[in-house]
Short mmCIF file of C-alpha atoms in Angstrom, two decimals:
data_model
loop_
_atom_site.label_atom_id
_atom_site.label_comp_id
_atom_site.label_asym_id
_atom_site.label_seq_id
_atom_site.Cartn_x
_atom_site.Cartn_y
_atom_site.Cartn_z
CA UNK U 351 -4.16 127.16 47.95
CA UNK U 352 -1.06 126.04 46.10
CA UNK U 353 1.89 128.41 45.93
CA UNK U 354 2.88 129.47 42.42
CA UNK U 355 5.86 127.58 41.08
CA UNK U 356 9.14 129.43 41.48
CA UNK U 357 11.40 129.96 38.53
CA UNK U 358 14.32 128.26 40.22
CA UNK U 359 16.35 128.00 37.00
CA UNK U 360 16.19 131.75 36.49
CA UNK U 361 16.97 132.40 40.13
CA UNK U 362 19.91 130.03 40.09
CA UNK U 363 21.14 131.70 36.94
CA UNK U 364 20.97 135.11 38.59
CA UNK U 365 22.87 133.86 41.63
CA UNK U 366 25.52 132.25 39.44
CA UNK U 367 25.86 135.41 37.39
CA UNK U 368 26.19 137.55 40.51
CA UNK U 369 28.78 135.17 41.96
CA UNK U 370 30.70 135.13 38.71
CA UNK U 371 30.59 138.89 38.42
CA UNK U 372 31.74 139.34 42.01
CA UNK U 373 34.65 136.90 41.81
CA UNK U 374 36.89 139.72 40.55
CA UNK U 375 35.95 141.90 43.51
CA UNK U 376 33.35 143.95 41.68
CA UNK U 377 29.82 144.52 42.95
CA UNK U 378 27.91 142.14 40.67
CA UNK U 379 29.95 143.37 37.74
CA UNK U 380 29.95 147.06 38.74
CA UNK U 381 32.89 149.03 40.08
CA UNK U 382 30.99 150.22 43.12
CA UNK U 383 27.61 150.28 44.83
CA UNK U 384 27.17 153.86 43.59
CA UNK U 385 27.65 152.76 39.98
CA UNK U 386 25.30 149.81 40.40
CA UNK U 387 22.54 152.05 41.74
CA UNK U 388 23.06 154.85 39.23
CA UNK U 389 22.86 152.46 36.26
CA UNK U 390 19.86 150.48 37.48
CA UNK U 391 17.55 153.03 39.12
CA UNK U 392 15.46 155.63 37.36
CA UNK U 393 17.04 159.09 37.77
CA UNK U 394 14.47 160.39 40.28
CA UNK U 395 14.80 157.23 42.39
CA UNK U 396 18.59 157.32 42.27
CA UNK U 397 18.56 160.97 43.34
CA UNK U 398 16.53 160.14 46.44
CA UNK U 399 18.56 157.02 47.30
CA UNK U 400 21.75 159.01 46.83
CA UNK U 401 20.47 161.72 49.17
CA UNK U 402 19.87 159.16 51.90
CA UNK U 403 23.09 157.19 51.39
CA UNK U 404 25.56 160.03 50.79
CA UNK U 405 23.84 163.07 52.27
CA UNK U 406 23.82 166.61 50.91
CA UNK U 407 26.46 169.34 50.96
CA UNK U 408 24.86 172.76 51.44
CA UNK U 409 21.54 171.22 50.46
CA UNK U 410 22.79 169.70 47.21
CA UNK U 411 24.38 166.52 45.98
CA UNK U 412 28.16 166.77 45.66
CA UNK U 413 29.32 168.42 42.48
CA UNK U 414 32.02 166.84 40.34
CA UNK U 415 35.08 168.88 39.43
CA UNK U 416 36.82 168.94 36.09
CA UNK U 417 40.09 167.06 35.79
CA UNK U 418 42.91 168.03 33.38
CA UNK U 419 43.16 165.93 30.26
CA UNK U 420 46.70 164.90 31.21
CA UNK U 421 45.38 163.28 34.39
CA UNK U 422 42.58 161.58 32.47
CA UNK U 423 45.10 160.23 29.97
CA UNK U 424 47.16 158.71 32.78
CA UNK U 425 44.00 157.14 34.22
CA UNK U 426 42.98 155.52 30.94
CA UNK U 427 46.52 154.58 29.97
CA UNK U 428 47.23 152.84 33.28
CA UNK U 429 43.70 151.60 33.98
CA UNK U 430 42.99 153.22 37.33
CA UNK U 431 39.73 154.71 38.55
CA UNK U 432 39.72 158.52 38.66
CA UNK U 433 36.96 160.50 40.34
CA UNK U 434 36.76 164.05 41.68
CA UNK U 435 34.19 165.90 43.79
CA UNK U 436 33.79 169.18 45.65
CA UNK U 437 32.70 169.90 49.24
CA UNK U 438 31.60 173.53 49.56
CA UNK U 439 31.04 175.80 52.56
CA UNK U 440 28.87 178.85 52.98
CA UNK U 441 30.39 182.16 51.94
CA UNK U 442 31.60 184.13 54.97
CA UNK U 443 31.98 187.89 55.40
CA UNK U 444 35.17 187.90 57.48
CA UNK U 445 37.05 184.87 56.13
CA UNK U 446 38.06 183.95 52.61
CA UNK U 447 37.35 180.38 51.46
CA UNK U 448 40.07 177.90 52.47
CA UNK U 449 39.83 175.43 49.60
CA UNK U 450 42.30 172.54 49.63
CA UNK U 451 42.54 169.83 46.98
CA UNK U 452 43.07 166.42 48.58
CA UNK U 453 43.80 163.04 46.99
CA UNK U 454 43.58 159.39 48.07
CA UNK U 455 45.33 156.50 46.30
CA UNK U 456 44.24 152.87 46.53
CA UNK U 457 46.07 150.07 44.76
CA UNK U 458 46.74 146.36 44.57
CA UNK U 459 50.21 144.87 44.84
CA UNK U 460 52.22 144.93 41.61
CA UNK U 461 53.79 141.44 41.67
CA UNK U 462 52.89 138.11 43.29
CA UNK U 463 54.04 137.68 46.88
CA UNK U 464 56.43 134.97 45.66
CA UNK U 465 58.53 137.48 43.71
CA UNK U 466 61.83 138.74 45.08
CA UNK U 467 61.18 141.36 47.76
CA UNK U 468 63.23 144.00 45.99
CA UNK U 469 61.32 143.39 42.76
CA UNK U 470 58.00 143.67 44.62
CA UNK U 471 58.98 146.97 46.17
CA UNK U 472 60.31 148.51 42.98
CA UNK U 473 57.28 147.31 41.03
CA UNK U 474 54.83 149.01 43.38
CA UNK U 475 56.91 152.20 43.14
CA UNK U 476 56.53 152.10 39.37
CA UNK U 477 52.83 151.26 39.63
CA UNK U 478 52.18 154.31 41.78
CA UNK U 479 54.30 156.69 39.71
CA UNK U 480 51.60 157.49 37.09
CA UNK U 481 48.88 157.72 39.76
CA UNK U 482 50.93 160.25 41.75
CA UNK U 483 51.69 162.09 38.51
CA UNK U 484 47.95 162.26 37.83
CA UNK U 485 47.41 163.72 41.30
CA UNK U 486 50.12 166.28 40.63
CA UNK U 487 48.70 167.14 37.21
CA UNK U 488 45.30 167.66 38.85
CA UNK U 489 46.77 170.09 41.38
CA UNK U 490 46.36 167.95 44.49
CA UNK U 491 47.75 169.72 47.59
CA UNK U 492 47.64 166.82 50.07
CA UNK U 493 47.92 163.18 49.03
CA UNK U 494 47.57 160.07 51.21
CA UNK U 495 48.59 156.52 50.30
CA UNK U 496 47.21 153.30 51.77
CA UNK U 497 48.48 151.47 54.84
CA UNK U 498 51.83 149.69 54.32
CA UNK U 499 51.74 150.66 50.65
CA UNK U 500 55.27 149.43 49.88
CA UNK U 501 54.50 145.75 50.51
CA UNK U 502 51.87 143.01 50.62
CA UNK U 503 49.81 143.09 53.80
CA UNK U 504 51.65 140.04 55.08
CA UNK U 505 50.91 140.52 58.77
CA UNK U 506 48.48 137.59 58.73
CA UNK U 507 51.24 135.08 58.02
CA UNK U 508 53.24 135.59 61.23
CA UNK U 509 56.36 134.88 59.15
CA UNK U 510 59.22 137.14 60.17
CA UNK U 511 60.82 137.30 56.73
CA UNK U 512 58.36 140.04 55.76
CA UNK U 513 60.16 142.30 58.24
CA UNK U 514 62.68 142.89 55.46
CA UNK U 515 60.23 145.42 54.01
CA UNK U 516 60.67 147.63 57.09
CA UNK U 517 62.69 150.82 56.61
CA UNK U 518 63.64 153.95 58.56
CA UNK U 519 61.45 157.04 58.35
CA UNK U 520 63.95 158.59 55.95
CA UNK U 521 64.29 155.37 53.93
CA UNK U 522 63.85 154.49 50.28
CA UNK U 523 60.09 155.04 50.02
CA UNK U 524 60.32 158.46 51.68
CA UNK U 525 63.08 159.53 49.29
CA UNK U 526 60.97 158.29 46.37
CA UNK U 527 58.01 160.42 47.46
CA UNK U 528 60.05 163.47 48.43
CA UNK U 529 60.79 164.08 44.76
CA UNK U 530 57.07 164.17 43.95
CA UNK U 531 56.41 166.47 46.90
CA UNK U 532 58.94 168.98 45.61
CA UNK U 533 57.87 168.80 41.97
CA UNK U 534 54.14 169.14 42.65
CA UNK U 535 54.25 171.33 45.80
CA UNK U 536 52.34 168.53 47.52
CA UNK U 537 52.12 167.22 51.09
CA UNK U 538 52.28 163.39 51.00
CA UNK U 539 51.31 160.96 53.77
CA UNK U 540 53.26 157.72 53.40
CA UNK U 541 52.20 154.80 55.64
CA UNK U 542 55.04 152.28 55.92
CA UNK U 543 56.42 149.49 58.06
CA UNK U 544 59.00 151.48 60.04
CA UNK U 545 62.27 150.17 61.43
CA UNK U 546 63.38 152.36 64.35
CA UNK U 547 67.14 151.98 64.05
CA UNK U 548 67.79 154.17 67.11
CA UNK U 549 65.73 151.99 69.44
CA UNK U 550 66.88 148.43 68.91
CA UNK U 551 65.49 148.22 65.36
CA UNK U 552 61.95 148.04 66.75
CA UNK U 553 59.20 147.83 64.12
CA UNK U 554 56.21 150.16 63.98
CA UNK U 555 53.23 150.69 61.70
CA UNK U 556 53.94 154.32 60.84
CA UNK U 557 52.69 157.17 58.69
CA UNK U 558 55.42 159.56 57.51
CA UNK U 559 54.24 163.09 56.72
CA UNK U 560 56.28 164.71 53.94
CA UNK U 561 55.98 168.46 53.48
CA UNK U 562 55.35 170.22 50.19
CA UNK U 563 59.03 171.23 50.11
CA UNK U 564 60.11 167.60 50.33
CA UNK U 565 60.98 167.84 54.01
CA UNK U 566 59.87 165.32 56.65
CA UNK U 567 57.40 167.11 58.93
CA UNK U 568 56.97 164.20 61.31
CA UNK U 569 55.49 160.76 61.84
CA UNK U 570 52.65 159.02 63.63
CA UNK U 571 52.58 155.41 64.79
CA UNK U 572 49.44 153.28 64.78
CA UNK U 573 47.68 153.52 68.14
CA UNK U 574 45.49 150.42 68.05
CA UNK U 575 46.67 146.98 66.91
CA UNK U 576 44.01 144.44 65.86
CA UNK U 577 43.71 140.95 67.24
CA UNK U 578 40.74 139.72 65.23
CA UNK U 579 40.54 136.94 62.64
CA UNK U 580 43.65 136.95 60.47
CA UNK U 581 44.63 140.41 61.71
CA UNK U 582 47.08 139.53 64.48
CA UNK U 583 49.60 142.24 63.72
CA UNK U 584 51.24 142.27 67.14
CA UNK U 585 53.56 139.56 65.81
CA UNK U 586 55.34 142.42 64.05
CA UNK U 587 54.67 145.66 65.97
CA UNK U 588 52.90 146.90 69.05
CA UNK U 589 50.77 149.93 69.89
CA UNK U 590 52.33 153.25 68.89
CA UNK U 591 53.88 155.81 71.21
CA UNK U 592 53.35 159.10 69.38
CA UNK U 593 50.01 160.13 70.89
CA UNK U 594 47.58 161.95 68.59
CA UNK U 595 49.71 164.47 66.67
CA UNK U 596 48.21 167.01 64.31
CA UNK U 597 50.56 168.27 61.59
CA UNK U 598 50.24 171.91 60.59
CA UNK U 599 51.02 172.06 56.88
CA UNK U 600 50.85 174.71 54.18
CA UNK U 601 47.38 173.39 53.34
CA UNK U 602 45.77 172.92 56.75
CA UNK U 603 46.02 170.86 59.91
CA UNK U 604 46.04 167.13 59.18
CA UNK U 605 46.22 163.90 61.20
CA UNK U 606 46.46 160.18 60.47
CA UNK U 607 44.26 157.59 62.20
CA UNK U 608 45.82 154.39 60.92
CA UNK U 609 43.50 151.49 60.03
CA UNK U 610 42.15 149.78 63.18
CA UNK U 611 42.05 153.08 65.02
CA UNK U 612 38.85 153.87 63.13
CA UNK U 613 36.99 151.42 65.41
CA UNK U 614 37.86 153.53 68.48
CA UNK U 615 35.76 156.70 68.83
CA UNK U 616 38.10 158.21 71.42
CA UNK U 617 40.97 157.91 68.96
CA UNK U 618 39.02 160.03 66.47
CA UNK U 619 38.09 162.44 69.27
CA UNK U 620 41.70 162.99 70.31
CA UNK U 621 42.74 164.13 66.84
CA UNK U 622 39.81 166.53 66.86
CA UNK U 623 40.70 167.93 70.27
CA UNK U 624 44.18 168.63 68.93
CA UNK U 625 42.70 170.71 66.12
CA UNK U 626 42.70 168.45 63.05
CA UNK U 627 40.80 169.70 60.00
CA UNK U 628 41.42 166.61 57.85
CA UNK U 629 42.04 163.13 59.27
CA UNK U 630 43.24 160.36 56.98
CA UNK U 631 42.47 156.70 57.65
CA UNK U 632 44.88 154.58 55.57
CA UNK U 633 43.71 150.98 55.91
CA UNK U 634 43.93 147.38 54.77
CA UNK U 635 40.69 145.54 55.42
CA UNK U 636 38.68 142.78 53.77
CA UNK U 637 35.04 142.41 52.82
CA UNK U 638 33.98 139.52 55.00
CA UNK U 639 35.31 141.22 58.12
CA UNK U 640 34.44 144.90 57.89
CA UNK U 641 32.67 146.05 54.72
CA UNK U 642 29.31 146.92 56.37
CA UNK U 643 31.22 149.11 58.84
CA UNK U 644 33.36 150.85 56.23
CA UNK U 645 30.99 153.62 55.06
CA UNK U 646 29.73 154.30 58.59
CA UNK U 647 32.66 154.74 60.95
CA UNK U 648 34.59 157.46 59.13
CA UNK U 649 31.45 159.37 58.30
CA UNK U 650 30.36 159.25 61.92
CA UNK U 651 33.81 160.49 62.99
CA UNK U 652 33.61 163.40 60.56
CA UNK U 653 30.21 164.38 61.96
CA UNK U 654 31.09 163.96 65.64
CA UNK U 655 34.40 165.82 65.38
CA UNK U 656 33.60 168.47 62.76
CA UNK U 657 36.44 167.62 60.38
CA UNK U 658 36.93 165.95 57.00
CA UNK U 659 37.97 162.29 56.77
CA UNK U 660 39.74 160.55 53.90
CA UNK U 661 39.36 156.75 54.03
CA UNK U 662 41.73 154.60 51.96
CA UNK U 663 41.69 150.82 51.52
CA UNK U 664 43.85 148.67 49.28
CA UNK U 665 42.37 146.43 46.56
CA UNK U 666 42.84 142.86 45.40
CA UNK U 667 43.42 139.43 46.91
CA UNK U 668 46.97 138.75 48.06
CA UNK U 669 47.93 135.06 48.05
CA UNK U 670 50.91 134.02 50.16
CA UNK U 671 53.29 131.10 49.58
CA UNK U 672 52.53 129.30 52.85
CA UNK U 673 49.03 128.70 54.26
CA UNK U 674 48.32 130.12 57.71
CA UNK U 675 45.65 129.81 60.38
CA UNK U 676 43.82 132.51 62.28
CA UNK U 677 42.16 133.04 65.63
CA UNK U 678 38.63 132.27 64.43
CA UNK U 679 39.15 128.52 63.92
CA UNK U 680 38.96 128.50 60.13
CA UNK U 681 40.94 125.90 58.22
CA UNK U 682 44.35 127.04 57.05
CA UNK U 683 44.27 129.34 54.03
CA UNK U 684 46.72 131.35 51.93
CA UNK U 685 45.01 134.73 51.66
CA UNK U 686 43.25 137.33 53.81
CA UNK U 687 40.29 137.62 51.49
CA UNK U 688 39.44 140.46 49.13
CA UNK U 689 40.64 143.96 49.99
CA UNK U 690 37.64 145.91 48.75
CA UNK U 691 39.05 149.38 48.04
CA UNK U 692 36.03 151.73 48.16
CA UNK U 693 38.09 154.72 49.28
CA UNK U 694 35.99 157.81 49.96
CA UNK U 695 35.74 161.20 51.66
CA UNK U 696 33.41 162.20 54.50
CA UNK U 697 32.59 165.75 55.53
CA UNK U 698 31.56 167.31 58.85
CA UNK U 699 28.11 168.16 57.45
CA UNK U 700 27.34 164.40 57.06
CA UNK U 701 27.85 164.38 53.30
CA UNK U 702 30.08 161.78 51.72
CA UNK U 703 31.60 161.23 48.30
CA UNK U 704 30.90 158.16 46.18
CA UNK U 705 33.55 155.50 46.64
CA UNK U 706 36.30 154.46 44.31
CA UNK U 707 36.16 151.05 42.67
CA UNK U 708 35.86 147.94 44.79
CA UNK U 709 38.44 146.08 42.69
CA UNK U 710 40.55 148.53 40.67
CA UNK U 711 43.39 150.88 41.52
CA UNK U 712 42.20 154.42 41.89
CA UNK U 713 42.74 158.09 42.65
CA UNK U 714 39.98 160.01 44.42
CA UNK U 715 40.27 163.81 44.45
CA UNK U 716 38.25 166.30 46.42
CA UNK U 717 38.19 170.05 46.79
CA UNK U 718 37.17 170.85 50.35
CA UNK U 719 36.59 174.25 51.90
CA UNK U 720 38.03 173.92 55.40
CA UNK U 721 35.76 176.76 56.55
CA UNK U 722 33.06 174.10 56.73
CA UNK U 723 34.68 172.68 59.88
CA UNK U 724 34.06 175.81 61.94
CA UNK U 725 30.65 176.39 60.36
CA UNK U 726 29.47 172.97 61.49
CA UNK U 727 30.94 173.50 64.95
CA UNK U 728 28.94 176.73 65.20
CA UNK U 729 25.78 175.05 63.92
CA UNK U 730 25.75 171.94 66.09
CA UNK U 731 27.84 173.01 69.08
CA UNK U 732 29.22 169.55 69.76
CA UNK U 733 32.34 170.91 71.44
CA UNK U 734 30.30 173.33 73.54
CA UNK U 735 27.72 170.79 74.64
CA UNK U 736 30.15 167.94 75.32
CA UNK U 737 30.67 167.05 78.99
CA UNK U 738 34.39 166.35 79.00
CA UNK U 739 34.64 166.70 82.77
CA UNK U 740 32.13 163.87 83.19
CA UNK U 741 33.92 161.66 80.70
CA UNK U 742 37.30 162.42 82.28
CA UNK U 743 36.00 161.52 85.73
CA UNK U 744 34.52 158.23 84.50
CA UNK U 745 37.68 157.28 82.62
CA UNK U 746 39.86 158.12 85.61
CA UNK U 747 37.74 155.87 87.83
CA UNK U 748 37.55 153.13 85.19
CA UNK U 749 41.35 152.88 85.08
CA UNK U 750 41.52 152.05 88.79
CA UNK U 751 41.55 148.37 89.87
CA UNK U 752 38.66 148.92 92.26
CA UNK U 753 36.36 150.48 89.65
CA UNK U 754 32.66 149.83 90.17
CA UNK U 755 30.24 150.44 87.24
CA UNK U 756 27.47 152.94 87.94
CA UNK U 757 24.54 150.53 87.74
CA UNK U 758 21.25 151.17 89.56
CA UNK U 759 19.28 147.95 89.90
CA UNK U 760 15.55 147.66 90.26
CA UNK U 761 15.11 146.72 93.97
CA UNK U 762 12.41 144.25 92.98
CA UNK U 763 14.59 142.55 90.38
CA UNK U 764 16.12 140.05 92.77
CA UNK U 765 13.38 139.92 95.36
CA UNK U 766 12.23 136.41 96.02
CA UNK U 767 8.57 135.63 95.46
CA UNK U 768 6.62 134.81 98.68
#
């Protein structure tokens, strides 16, 4: 029996259209997977798909929250994505709700990488100004920016001139954000390339935590440094030395798991053991390398550690003046690939917000009742049922040079046949 002829022209046209639509970083012409599904599935089908993909909060899909018109005007006037959702907790008899409004900012660079460094830095300051103002107008209490937000993510190039973007913890970018913190009574997490002037001008990948009074609460340095593909960042900085600090702020206990640390479950665990209620994951990662992992890792961390997670990724394709090679044998190239944005929130009850745009700047806002953290701990008992003494014993033995894995072999496995 002959197979029916395939409509190859139509199929080729669809592929070409999808490729064309995705060349700007969109998902086949849509801002996000969520938007693609919502606009192409019947409502009852989308509701069920959404339940499976994003989970439910207290048995319901996440509710949106109203945003002030002034924030909406800034969004439309400066063309950035603006979304807002609410994570609820059950009403308790002995505790009042602990609702905190949290914001995440994702953005592309403001000028080409060939522009003067000072112009690049000032331009990104001005680009973020209306987005931060929108967060302030919307009443955001805690705001987190993306990894190395003051500069292109140039750590693929291995060129040392990009070190000029490094600054002390109390440098220009911190002073810029301190004004916003004071005006809007807002805690701001600012991930920068730090220059430690007191220790030989050593560079670090650092998150500065600015209090809602404009004071510097502290800093955390990136614990895990990637050596995969183009991401060979140890040319610039090494593993951090600040442990797993949790910062007690006016709006809850927060921590920062910078970028590559999200691939290490014990890194997430340590912040949880130190009492974090919200952990931010400011990142810079590209579609070809990590996109299938992106919606999974942070959500799993939120579930396993009974806290909220805010995941931030920059957007756009950053082209550098000089081509570079990477550790995977690809021909030399001048860009990392597309930074796919898609910033989102994950909650301890396994629910997750829709993501921001895959290719546009954006501000994602969420109200979250921190009481949910304890409620989920009580429900699932992960802390109570964990066997930390077993893990500690294994890790202690693993660190010794004479470590032997606990493997029990089938005695017949290597027995010779008669």
